[in-house]
Coordinates of C-alpha atoms in Angstrom, one line a residue:
Chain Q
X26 CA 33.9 -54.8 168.8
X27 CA 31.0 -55.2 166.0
X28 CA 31.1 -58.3 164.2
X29 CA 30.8 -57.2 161.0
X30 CA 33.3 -53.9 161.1
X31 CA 35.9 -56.3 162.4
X32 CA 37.6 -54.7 165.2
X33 CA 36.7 -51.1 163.6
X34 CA 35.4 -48.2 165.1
X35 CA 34.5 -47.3 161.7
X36 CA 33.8 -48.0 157.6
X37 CA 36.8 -46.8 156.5
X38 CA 39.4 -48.2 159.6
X39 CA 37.7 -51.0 158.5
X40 CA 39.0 -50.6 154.1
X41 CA 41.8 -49.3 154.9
X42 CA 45.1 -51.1 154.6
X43 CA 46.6 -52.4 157.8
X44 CA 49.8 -54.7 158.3
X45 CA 49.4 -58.2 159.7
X46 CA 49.1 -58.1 163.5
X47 CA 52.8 -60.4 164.5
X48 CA 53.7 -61.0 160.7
X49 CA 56.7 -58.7 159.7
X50 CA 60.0 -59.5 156.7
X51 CA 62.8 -57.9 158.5
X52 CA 61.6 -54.5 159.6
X53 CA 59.2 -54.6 156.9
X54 CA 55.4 -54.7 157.9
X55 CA 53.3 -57.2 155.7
X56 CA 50.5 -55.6 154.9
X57 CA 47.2 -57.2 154.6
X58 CA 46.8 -55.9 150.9
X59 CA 50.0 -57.6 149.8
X60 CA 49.1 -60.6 151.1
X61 CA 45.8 -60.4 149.5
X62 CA 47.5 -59.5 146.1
X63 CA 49.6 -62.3 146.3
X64 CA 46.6 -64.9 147.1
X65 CA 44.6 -63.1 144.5
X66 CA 47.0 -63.5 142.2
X67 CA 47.4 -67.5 142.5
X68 CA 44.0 -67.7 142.5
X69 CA 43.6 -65.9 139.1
X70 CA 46.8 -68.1 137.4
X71 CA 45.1 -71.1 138.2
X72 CA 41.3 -70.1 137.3
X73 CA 43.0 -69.1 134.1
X74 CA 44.7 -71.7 133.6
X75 CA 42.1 -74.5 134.2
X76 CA 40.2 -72.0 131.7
X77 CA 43.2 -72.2 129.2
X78 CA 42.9 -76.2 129.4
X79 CA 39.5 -76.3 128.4
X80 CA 39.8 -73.9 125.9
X81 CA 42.6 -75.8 123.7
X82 CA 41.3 -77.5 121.0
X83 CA 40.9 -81.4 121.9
X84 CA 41.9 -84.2 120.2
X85 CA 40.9 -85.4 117.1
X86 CA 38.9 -88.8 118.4
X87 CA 36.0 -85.7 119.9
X88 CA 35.2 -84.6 116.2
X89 CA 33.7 -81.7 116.0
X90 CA 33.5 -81.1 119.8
X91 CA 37.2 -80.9 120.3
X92 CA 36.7 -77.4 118.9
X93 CA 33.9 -76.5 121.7
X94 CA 35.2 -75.3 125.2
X95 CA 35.2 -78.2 127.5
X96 CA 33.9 -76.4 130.5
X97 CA 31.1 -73.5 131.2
X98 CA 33.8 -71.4 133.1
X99 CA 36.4 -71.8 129.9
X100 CA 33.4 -70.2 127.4
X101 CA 32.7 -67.5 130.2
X102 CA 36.2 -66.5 130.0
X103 CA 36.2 -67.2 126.0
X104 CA 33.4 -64.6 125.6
X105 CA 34.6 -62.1 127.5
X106 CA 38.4 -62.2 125.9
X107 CA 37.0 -62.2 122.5
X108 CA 34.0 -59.4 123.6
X109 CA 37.0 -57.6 124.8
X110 CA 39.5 -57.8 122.2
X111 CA 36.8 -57.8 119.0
X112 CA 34.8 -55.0 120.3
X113 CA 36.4 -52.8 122.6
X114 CA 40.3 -53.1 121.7
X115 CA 40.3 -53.6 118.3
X116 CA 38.1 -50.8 117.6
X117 CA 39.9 -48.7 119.7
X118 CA 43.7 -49.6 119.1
X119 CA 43.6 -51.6 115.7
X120 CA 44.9 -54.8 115.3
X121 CA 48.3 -54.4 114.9
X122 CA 48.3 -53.0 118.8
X123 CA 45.7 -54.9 120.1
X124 CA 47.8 -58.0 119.0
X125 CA 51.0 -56.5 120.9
X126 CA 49.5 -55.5 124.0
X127 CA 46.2 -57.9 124.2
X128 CA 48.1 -60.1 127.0
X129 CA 49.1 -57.2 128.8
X130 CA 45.5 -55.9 128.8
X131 CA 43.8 -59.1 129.4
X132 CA 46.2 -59.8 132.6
X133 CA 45.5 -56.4 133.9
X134 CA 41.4 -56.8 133.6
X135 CA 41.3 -59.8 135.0
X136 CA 43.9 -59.0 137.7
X137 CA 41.9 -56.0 138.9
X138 CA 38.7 -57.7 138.6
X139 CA 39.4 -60.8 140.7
X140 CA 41.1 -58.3 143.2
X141 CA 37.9 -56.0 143.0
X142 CA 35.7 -59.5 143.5
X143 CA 37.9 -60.8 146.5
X144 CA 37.3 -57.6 148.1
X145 CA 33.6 -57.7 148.3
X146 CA 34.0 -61.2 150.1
X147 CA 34.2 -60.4 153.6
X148 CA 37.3 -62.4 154.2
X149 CA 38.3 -60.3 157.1
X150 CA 35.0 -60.7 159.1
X151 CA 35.0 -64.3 159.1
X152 CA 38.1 -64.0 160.7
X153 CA 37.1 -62.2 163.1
X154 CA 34.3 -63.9 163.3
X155 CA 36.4 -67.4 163.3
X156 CA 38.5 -66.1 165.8
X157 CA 36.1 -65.1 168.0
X158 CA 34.2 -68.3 168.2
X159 CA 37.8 -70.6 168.3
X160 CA 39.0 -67.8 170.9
X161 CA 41.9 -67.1 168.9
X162 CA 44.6 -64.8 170.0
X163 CA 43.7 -61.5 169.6
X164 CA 47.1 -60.9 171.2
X165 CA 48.6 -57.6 169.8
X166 CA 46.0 -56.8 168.0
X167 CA 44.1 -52.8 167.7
X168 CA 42.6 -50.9 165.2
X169 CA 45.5 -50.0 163.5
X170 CA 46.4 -54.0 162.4
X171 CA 44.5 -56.9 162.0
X172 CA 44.4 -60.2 162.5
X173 CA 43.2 -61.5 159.4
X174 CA 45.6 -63.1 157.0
X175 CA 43.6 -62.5 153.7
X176 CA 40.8 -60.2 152.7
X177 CA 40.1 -57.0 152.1
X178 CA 39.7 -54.5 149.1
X179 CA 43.4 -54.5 147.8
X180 CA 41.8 -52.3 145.3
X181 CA 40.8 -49.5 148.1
X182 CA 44.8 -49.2 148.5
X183 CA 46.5 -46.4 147.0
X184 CA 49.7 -48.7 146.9
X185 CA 48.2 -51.1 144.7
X186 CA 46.1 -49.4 142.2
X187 CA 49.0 -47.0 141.9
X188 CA 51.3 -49.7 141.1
X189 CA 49.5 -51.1 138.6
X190 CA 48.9 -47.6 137.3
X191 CA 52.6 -47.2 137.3
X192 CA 52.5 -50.3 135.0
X193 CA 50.4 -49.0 132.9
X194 CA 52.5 -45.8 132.7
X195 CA 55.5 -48.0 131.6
X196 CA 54.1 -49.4 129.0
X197 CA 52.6 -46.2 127.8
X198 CA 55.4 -44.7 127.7
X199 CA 57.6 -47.5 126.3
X200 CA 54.8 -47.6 123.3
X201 CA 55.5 -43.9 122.8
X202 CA 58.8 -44.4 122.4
X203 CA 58.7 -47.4 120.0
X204 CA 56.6 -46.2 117.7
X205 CA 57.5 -42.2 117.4
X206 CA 61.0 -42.3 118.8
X207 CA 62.5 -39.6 120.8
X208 CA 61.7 -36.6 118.5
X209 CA 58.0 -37.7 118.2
X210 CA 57.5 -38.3 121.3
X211 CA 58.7 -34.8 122.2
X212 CA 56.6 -33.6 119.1
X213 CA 53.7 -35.4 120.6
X214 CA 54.1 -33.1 123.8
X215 CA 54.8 -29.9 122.3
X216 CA 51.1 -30.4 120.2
X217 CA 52.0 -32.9 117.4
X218 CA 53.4 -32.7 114.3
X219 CA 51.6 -29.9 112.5
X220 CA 51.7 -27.4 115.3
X221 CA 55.6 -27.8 115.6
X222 CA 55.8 -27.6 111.9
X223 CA 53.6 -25.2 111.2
X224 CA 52.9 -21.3 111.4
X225 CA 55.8 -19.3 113.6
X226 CA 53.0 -17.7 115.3
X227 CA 51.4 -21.0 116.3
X228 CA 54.9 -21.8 118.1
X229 CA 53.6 -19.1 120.5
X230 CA 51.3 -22.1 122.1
X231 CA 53.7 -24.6 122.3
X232 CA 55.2 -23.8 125.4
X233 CA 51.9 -24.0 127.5
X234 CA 50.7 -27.5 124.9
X235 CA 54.1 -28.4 126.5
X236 CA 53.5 -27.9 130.0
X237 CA 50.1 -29.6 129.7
X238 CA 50.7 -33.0 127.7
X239 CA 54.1 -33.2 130.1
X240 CA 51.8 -33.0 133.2
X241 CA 48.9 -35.4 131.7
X242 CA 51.9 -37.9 130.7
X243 CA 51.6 -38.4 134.9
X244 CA 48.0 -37.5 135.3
X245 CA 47.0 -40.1 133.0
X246 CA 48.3 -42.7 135.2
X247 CA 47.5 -40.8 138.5
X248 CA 43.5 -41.0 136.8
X249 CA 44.0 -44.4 136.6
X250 CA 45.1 -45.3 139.8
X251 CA 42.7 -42.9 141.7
X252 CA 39.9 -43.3 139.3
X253 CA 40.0 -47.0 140.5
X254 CA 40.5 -46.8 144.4
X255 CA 37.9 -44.0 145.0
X256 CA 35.5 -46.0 143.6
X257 CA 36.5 -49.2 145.5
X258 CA 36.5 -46.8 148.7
X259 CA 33.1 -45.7 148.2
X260 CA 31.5 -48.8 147.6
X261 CA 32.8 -50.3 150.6
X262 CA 32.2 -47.6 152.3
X263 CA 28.7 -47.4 151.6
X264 CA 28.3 -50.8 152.1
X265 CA 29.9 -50.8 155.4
X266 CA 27.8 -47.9 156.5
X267 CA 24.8 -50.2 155.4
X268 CA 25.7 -52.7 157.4
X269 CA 27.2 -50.8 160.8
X270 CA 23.8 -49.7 161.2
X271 CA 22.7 -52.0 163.1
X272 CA 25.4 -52.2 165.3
X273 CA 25.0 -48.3 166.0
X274 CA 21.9 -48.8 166.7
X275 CA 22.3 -51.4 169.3
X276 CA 25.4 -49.3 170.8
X277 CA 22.8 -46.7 170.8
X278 CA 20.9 -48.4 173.2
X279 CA 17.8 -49.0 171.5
X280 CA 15.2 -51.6 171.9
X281 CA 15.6 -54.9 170.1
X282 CA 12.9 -54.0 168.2
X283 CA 14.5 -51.0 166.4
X284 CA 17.5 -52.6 166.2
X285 CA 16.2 -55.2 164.3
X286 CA 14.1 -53.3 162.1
X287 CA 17.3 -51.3 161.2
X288 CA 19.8 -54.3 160.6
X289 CA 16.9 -55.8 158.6
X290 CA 16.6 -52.8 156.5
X291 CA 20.1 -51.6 156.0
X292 CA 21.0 -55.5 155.6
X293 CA 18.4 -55.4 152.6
X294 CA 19.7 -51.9 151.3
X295 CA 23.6 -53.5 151.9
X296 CA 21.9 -56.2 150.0
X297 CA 21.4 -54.9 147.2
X298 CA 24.6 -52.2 147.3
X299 CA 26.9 -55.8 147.2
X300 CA 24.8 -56.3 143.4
X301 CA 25.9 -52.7 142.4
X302 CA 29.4 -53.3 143.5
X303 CA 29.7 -56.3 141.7
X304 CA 29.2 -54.5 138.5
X305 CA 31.4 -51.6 139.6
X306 CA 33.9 -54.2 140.3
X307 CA 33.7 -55.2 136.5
X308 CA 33.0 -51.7 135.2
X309 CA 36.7 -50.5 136.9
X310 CA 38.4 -53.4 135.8
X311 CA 36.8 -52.2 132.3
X312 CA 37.6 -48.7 132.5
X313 CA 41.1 -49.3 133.6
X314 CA 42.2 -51.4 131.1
X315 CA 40.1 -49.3 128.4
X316 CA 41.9 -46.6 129.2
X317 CA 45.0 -47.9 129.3
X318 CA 44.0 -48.9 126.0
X319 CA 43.8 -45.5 124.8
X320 CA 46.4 -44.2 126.2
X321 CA 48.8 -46.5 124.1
X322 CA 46.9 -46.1 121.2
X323 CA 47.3 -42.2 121.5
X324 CA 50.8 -43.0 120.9
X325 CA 51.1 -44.7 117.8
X326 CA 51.8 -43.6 114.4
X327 CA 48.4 -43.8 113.0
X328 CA 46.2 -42.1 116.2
X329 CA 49.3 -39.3 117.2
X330 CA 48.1 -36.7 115.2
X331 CA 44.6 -36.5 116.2
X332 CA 44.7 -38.1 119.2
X333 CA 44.6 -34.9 121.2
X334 CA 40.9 -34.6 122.1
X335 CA 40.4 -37.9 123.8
X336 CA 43.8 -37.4 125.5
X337 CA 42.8 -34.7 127.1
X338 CA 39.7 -36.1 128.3
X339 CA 40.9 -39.2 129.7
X340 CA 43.6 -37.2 131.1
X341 CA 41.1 -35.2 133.1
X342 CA 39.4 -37.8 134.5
X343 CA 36.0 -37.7 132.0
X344 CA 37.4 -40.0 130.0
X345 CA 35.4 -43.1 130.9
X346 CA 32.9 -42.0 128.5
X347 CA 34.3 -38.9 126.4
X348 CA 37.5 -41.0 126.0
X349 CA 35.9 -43.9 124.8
X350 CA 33.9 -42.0 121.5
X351 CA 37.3 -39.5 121.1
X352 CA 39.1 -43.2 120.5
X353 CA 36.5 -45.2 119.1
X354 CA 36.5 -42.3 116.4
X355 CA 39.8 -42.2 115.6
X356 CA 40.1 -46.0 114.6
Chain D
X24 CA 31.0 -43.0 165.4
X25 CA 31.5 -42.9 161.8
X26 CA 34.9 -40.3 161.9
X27 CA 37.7 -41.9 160.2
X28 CA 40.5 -42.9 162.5
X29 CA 42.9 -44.0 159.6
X30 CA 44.3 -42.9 156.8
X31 CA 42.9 -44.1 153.4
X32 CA 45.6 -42.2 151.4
X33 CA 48.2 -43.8 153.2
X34 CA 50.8 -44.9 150.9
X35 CA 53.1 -48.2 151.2
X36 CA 55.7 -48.2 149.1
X37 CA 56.4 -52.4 150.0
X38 CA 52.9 -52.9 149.0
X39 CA 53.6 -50.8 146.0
X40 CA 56.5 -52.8 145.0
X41 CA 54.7 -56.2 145.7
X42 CA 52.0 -55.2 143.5
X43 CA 54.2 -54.4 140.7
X44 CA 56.4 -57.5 140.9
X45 CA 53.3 -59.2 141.4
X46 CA 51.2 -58.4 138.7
X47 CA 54.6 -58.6 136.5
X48 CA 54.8 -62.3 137.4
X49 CA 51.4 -62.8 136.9
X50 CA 51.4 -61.3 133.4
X51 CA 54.6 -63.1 132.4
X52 CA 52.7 -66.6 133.4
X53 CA 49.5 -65.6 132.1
X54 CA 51.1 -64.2 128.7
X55 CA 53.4 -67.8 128.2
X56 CA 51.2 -69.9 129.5
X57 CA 47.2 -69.1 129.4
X58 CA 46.5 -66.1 126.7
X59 CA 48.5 -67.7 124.0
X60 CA 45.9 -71.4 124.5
X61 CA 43.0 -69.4 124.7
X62 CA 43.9 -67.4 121.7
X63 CA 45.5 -70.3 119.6
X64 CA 41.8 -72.4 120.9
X65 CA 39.8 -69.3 119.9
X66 CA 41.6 -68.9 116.5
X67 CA 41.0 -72.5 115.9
X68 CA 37.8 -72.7 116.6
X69 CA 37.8 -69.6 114.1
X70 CA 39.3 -71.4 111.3
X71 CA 37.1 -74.4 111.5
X72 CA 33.6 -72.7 111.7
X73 CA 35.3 -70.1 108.4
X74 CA 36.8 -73.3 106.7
X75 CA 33.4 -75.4 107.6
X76 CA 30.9 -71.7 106.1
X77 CA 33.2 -71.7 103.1
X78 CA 33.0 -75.3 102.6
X79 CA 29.2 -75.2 103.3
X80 CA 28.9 -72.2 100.9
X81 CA 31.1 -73.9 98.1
X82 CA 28.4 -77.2 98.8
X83 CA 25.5 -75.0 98.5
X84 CA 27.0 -73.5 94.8
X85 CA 28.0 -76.7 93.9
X86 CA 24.6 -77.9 94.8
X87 CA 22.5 -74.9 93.1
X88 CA 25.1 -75.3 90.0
X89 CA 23.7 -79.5 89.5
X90 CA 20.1 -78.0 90.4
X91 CA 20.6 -75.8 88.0
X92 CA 21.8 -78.5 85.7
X93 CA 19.2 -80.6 86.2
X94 CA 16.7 -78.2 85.4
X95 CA 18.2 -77.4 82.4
X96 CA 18.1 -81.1 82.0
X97 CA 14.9 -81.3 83.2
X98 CA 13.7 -78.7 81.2
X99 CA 15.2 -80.1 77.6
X100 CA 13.6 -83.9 78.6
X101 CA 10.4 -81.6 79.2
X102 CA 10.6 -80.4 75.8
X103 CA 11.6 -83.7 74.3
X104 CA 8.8 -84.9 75.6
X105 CA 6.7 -82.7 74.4
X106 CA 7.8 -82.6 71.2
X107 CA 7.4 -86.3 71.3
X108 CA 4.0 -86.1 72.5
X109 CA 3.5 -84.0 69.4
X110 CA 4.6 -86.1 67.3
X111 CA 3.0 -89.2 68.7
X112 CA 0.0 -87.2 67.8
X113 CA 0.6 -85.9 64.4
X114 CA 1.7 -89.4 63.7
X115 CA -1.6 -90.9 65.4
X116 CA -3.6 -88.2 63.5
X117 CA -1.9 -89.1 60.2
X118 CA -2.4 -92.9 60.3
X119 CA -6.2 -92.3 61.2
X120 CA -6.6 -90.6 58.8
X121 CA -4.5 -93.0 56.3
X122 CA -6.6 -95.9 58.2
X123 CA -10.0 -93.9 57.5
X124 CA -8.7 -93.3 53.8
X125 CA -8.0 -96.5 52.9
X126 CA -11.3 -97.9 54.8
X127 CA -13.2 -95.9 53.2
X128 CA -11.6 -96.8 49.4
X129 CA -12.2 -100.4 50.8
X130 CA -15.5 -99.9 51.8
X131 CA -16.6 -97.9 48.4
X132 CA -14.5 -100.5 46.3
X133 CA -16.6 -103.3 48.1
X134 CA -20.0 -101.2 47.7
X135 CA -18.8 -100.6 43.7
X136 CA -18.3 -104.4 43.6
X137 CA -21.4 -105.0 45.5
X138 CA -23.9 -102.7 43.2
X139 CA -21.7 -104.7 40.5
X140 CA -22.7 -108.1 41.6
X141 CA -26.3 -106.8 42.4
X142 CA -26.2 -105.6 38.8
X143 CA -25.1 -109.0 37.3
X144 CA -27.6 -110.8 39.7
X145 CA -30.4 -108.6 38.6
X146 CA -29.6 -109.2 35.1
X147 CA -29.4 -112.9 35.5
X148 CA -32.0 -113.0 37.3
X149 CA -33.9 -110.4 34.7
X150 CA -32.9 -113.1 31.6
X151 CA -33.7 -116.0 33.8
X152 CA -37.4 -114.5 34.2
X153 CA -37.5 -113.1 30.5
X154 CA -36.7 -116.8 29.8
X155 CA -38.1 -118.2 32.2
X156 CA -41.8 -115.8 31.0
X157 CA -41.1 -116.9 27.5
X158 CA -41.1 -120.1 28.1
X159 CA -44.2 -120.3 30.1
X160 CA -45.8 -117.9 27.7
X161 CA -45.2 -119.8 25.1
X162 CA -46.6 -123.0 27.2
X163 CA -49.7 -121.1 28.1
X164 CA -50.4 -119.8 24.4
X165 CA -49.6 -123.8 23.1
X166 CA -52.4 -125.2 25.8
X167 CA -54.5 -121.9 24.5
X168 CA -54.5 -123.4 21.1
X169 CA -53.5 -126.4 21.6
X170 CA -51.6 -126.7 18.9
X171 CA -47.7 -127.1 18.3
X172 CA -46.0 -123.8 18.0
X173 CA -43.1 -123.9 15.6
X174 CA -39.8 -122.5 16.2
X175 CA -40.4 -119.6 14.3
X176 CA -43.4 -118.7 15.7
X177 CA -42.0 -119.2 18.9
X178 CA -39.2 -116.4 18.2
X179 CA -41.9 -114.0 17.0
X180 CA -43.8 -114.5 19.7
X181 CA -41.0 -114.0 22.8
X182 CA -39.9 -110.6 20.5
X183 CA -43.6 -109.5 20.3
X184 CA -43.6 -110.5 23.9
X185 CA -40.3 -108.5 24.8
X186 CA -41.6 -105.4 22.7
X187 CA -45.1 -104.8 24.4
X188 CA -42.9 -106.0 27.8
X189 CA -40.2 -103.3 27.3
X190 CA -43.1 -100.6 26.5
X191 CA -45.3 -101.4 29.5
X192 CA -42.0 -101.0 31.6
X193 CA -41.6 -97.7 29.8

């Protein structure tokens, strides 16, 4: 058993999620990603709410200061709700729907990011590595479940970046049918306004138009949710590689030497892999919020008509970047 | 080694559900109870640093609209004083010059009166001598002839005198 892979054979038995060795509801297994979701979550309610307290204006005996964050954490989440909400959202969605859906956007980027940052902290190795030190009971346990209670990349679960993609898919959805109402939202899949109003030849297209936007209404979401746990997958992957080098190396049977030399080196390289996933960790929380962003905006009033071209985009899975100008243009 | 035994595509639809409800519950707490303080803080702080820019921008008019006064104010006492200054000097210039005027009426009166008084002096003085010459002419002609000159040989003798006097000084 390698210390670091944590009772895996491999990098991905080690991602993957695996239900709590003895820990069932019912006939339910409890996975180690729920678990993790759940922690993650209570973790993020009270950061944010300790960062809420320090943001509210203070009384009036402070002066001036009352109106100055009282903590550094409370201006690192300041800047980053108004960077978010000045110059990505607004830009994107307008005011008006940047208003309406800025809690729902800020919960989701800072859900997905603290889950993204949890997961790079090697929770289930010290475990391991706790339980192998206390002799813990490893009882029951294999490959296929662990013994760790919390950890992991929830992220690198299909389950949960598809339910929060299946969120997102609500409240796109919802939006569209707010603000167009049943016939424009069926307008909006059959090509918008002018093509369904316009020339009798151009009707000709609307059946295919049709076929597309109905399958990107559950692409768009599917994007989303992959977009977001094939990059967690990789990263940890990639890092996990990094660091089972070693190990291989010593199962390998060569000298200490080499082995050393290799764990150094692929330490180093994991090293500085755990800085680039950092910023991935951000960059998805980013994207998958942005693009939820977009996608509601492509279904109001204002960005319907012309909103085709970064739909499509961010439909197909280019639209971190193409998405992004298509939308940015619009507003 | 590295083959993957499990399944990273595997799909739990408990997890699933957990996430949703979840994330629901963690939006719903976060949107009552977090968002809305660092918004209303943000805003805040918003309106105080617009209200304190407008205020500082309506002190900084207020304050170039009295600078501007004041060099208005400045620039009219400037003036004034100028004009003062002026006239301090015209004034100064005029009363020299009455002052010179009237000294040098004074001093030409006095020098008239002066060459006046010289005038009389010298005359005085002039009759005193012609007298004064007479007298002692006459003396010196009496001790020359010893003999008593009468009155009116006296007065012919002072106008013979006076004559060949008044031609020798012509």
């Amino acid at each position: 058993m390698s210390l670091f892979l944590a009772n895996s054979s491999d990098p991905v038995s080690h991602i993957v999620d695996k239900p709590i060795a003895g820990l069932k509801f019912g006939d339910i297994n409890i996975m180690l990603s729920m678990v993790t979701v759940i922690g993650t979550a209570l973790v993020l309610v009270l950061l944010l709410m300790r960062a809420a307290s320090g943001s509210k204006t203070g009384p009036a005996s402070m002066g001036n200061r009352r109106y100055l964050p009282s903590s550094s954490f409370s201006g690192i989440i300041e800047v980053m709700v108004v960077y978010l909400r000045d110059e990505m959202l607004i830009p994107v969605m307008g005011a008006r729907l940047t208003a309406r859906y800025l809690s729902y956007l800020l919960s989701l980027f800072f859900f997905i990011l603290l889950l993204n940052i949890v997961g790079l902290i090697p929770f289930v190795d010290v475990h391991y590595a706790v339980y192998q030190v206390t002799g813990a009971p490893f009882a029951g346990v294999t490959e296929s479940n662990t013994a760790a209670l919390f950890g992991g990349a929830a992220t690198a679960s299909i389950s949960v970046t598809g339910a929060l993609a299946m969120i997102s898919f609500l409240v796109v959805q919802v939006q569209g049918f707010r603000e167009l109402g049943i016939g424009g939202w069926l307008e909006h899949l059959c090509g918008g306004r002018e093509l369904v109003r316009g020339s009798i030849f151009l009707w000709l297209v609307i059946p295919i138009i049709f076929v597309v936007e109905l399958g990107g209404i559950f692409v768009k979401p599917a994007a989303l949710a992959i977009r977001l746990f094939a990059n967690m997958v990789a990263g940890h992957t990639l890092l996990l590689t990094l660091l089972g080098f070693g190990a291989m190396a010593a199962k390998a049977g060569l000298g200490t030497l080499s082995v050393s030399g290799i764990t150094l080196v692929s330490g180093i390289g994991a090293i500085l892999i755990t800085f680039l996933e950092v910023f991935v960790a951000l960059l998805q929380a980013f994207i998958f919020m942005f693009l939820t962003a977009v996608f509601i905006s492509l279904m109001a009033h204002e960005e319907h008509a012309e909103g085709h071209e970064a739909h499509d985009d961010a439909a197909s899975g280019h639209g971190d970047s193409h998405g992004h100008h298509a939308a940015a243009a619009h507003s | 080694m590295l083959i993957a035994s499990a399944d990273p595509l595997a799909f739990d639809p408990f997890t699933f559900i957990t996430t949703m409800v979840v994330f629901v519950v963690v939006f719903v707490v976060l949107g009552v109870g977090v968002w809305p303080k660092i918004l209303k803080g943000l805003n805040e702080r918003d309106a105080k640093i617009l209200h304190e820019i407008e205020s500082a921008e309506a002190a900084r008019e207020a304050a170039m609209a009295k600078q501007k006064e004041f060099e208005l104010k400045l620039a009219a006492a400037l003036e004034e004083s100028d004009r003062m200054l002026r006239e301090a000097r015209a004034s100064a210039v005029r009363v020299g010059d009455e002052l010179r005027a009237k000294n040098e009426s004074e001093l030409a009166e006095r020098a008239r009166r002066a060459s006046d008084e010289i005038e009389n002096a010298r005359r005085t003085a002039v009759a005193e001598l012609e007298a004064h010459a007479s007298s002692l002419a006459i003396a010196i002609a009496g001790r020359i002839l010893e003999r008593e000159i009468s009155p009116t040989d006296q007065k012919r003798l002072v106008e013979q005198s006076l004559a060949s006097m008044n031609a020798s000084r012509t």
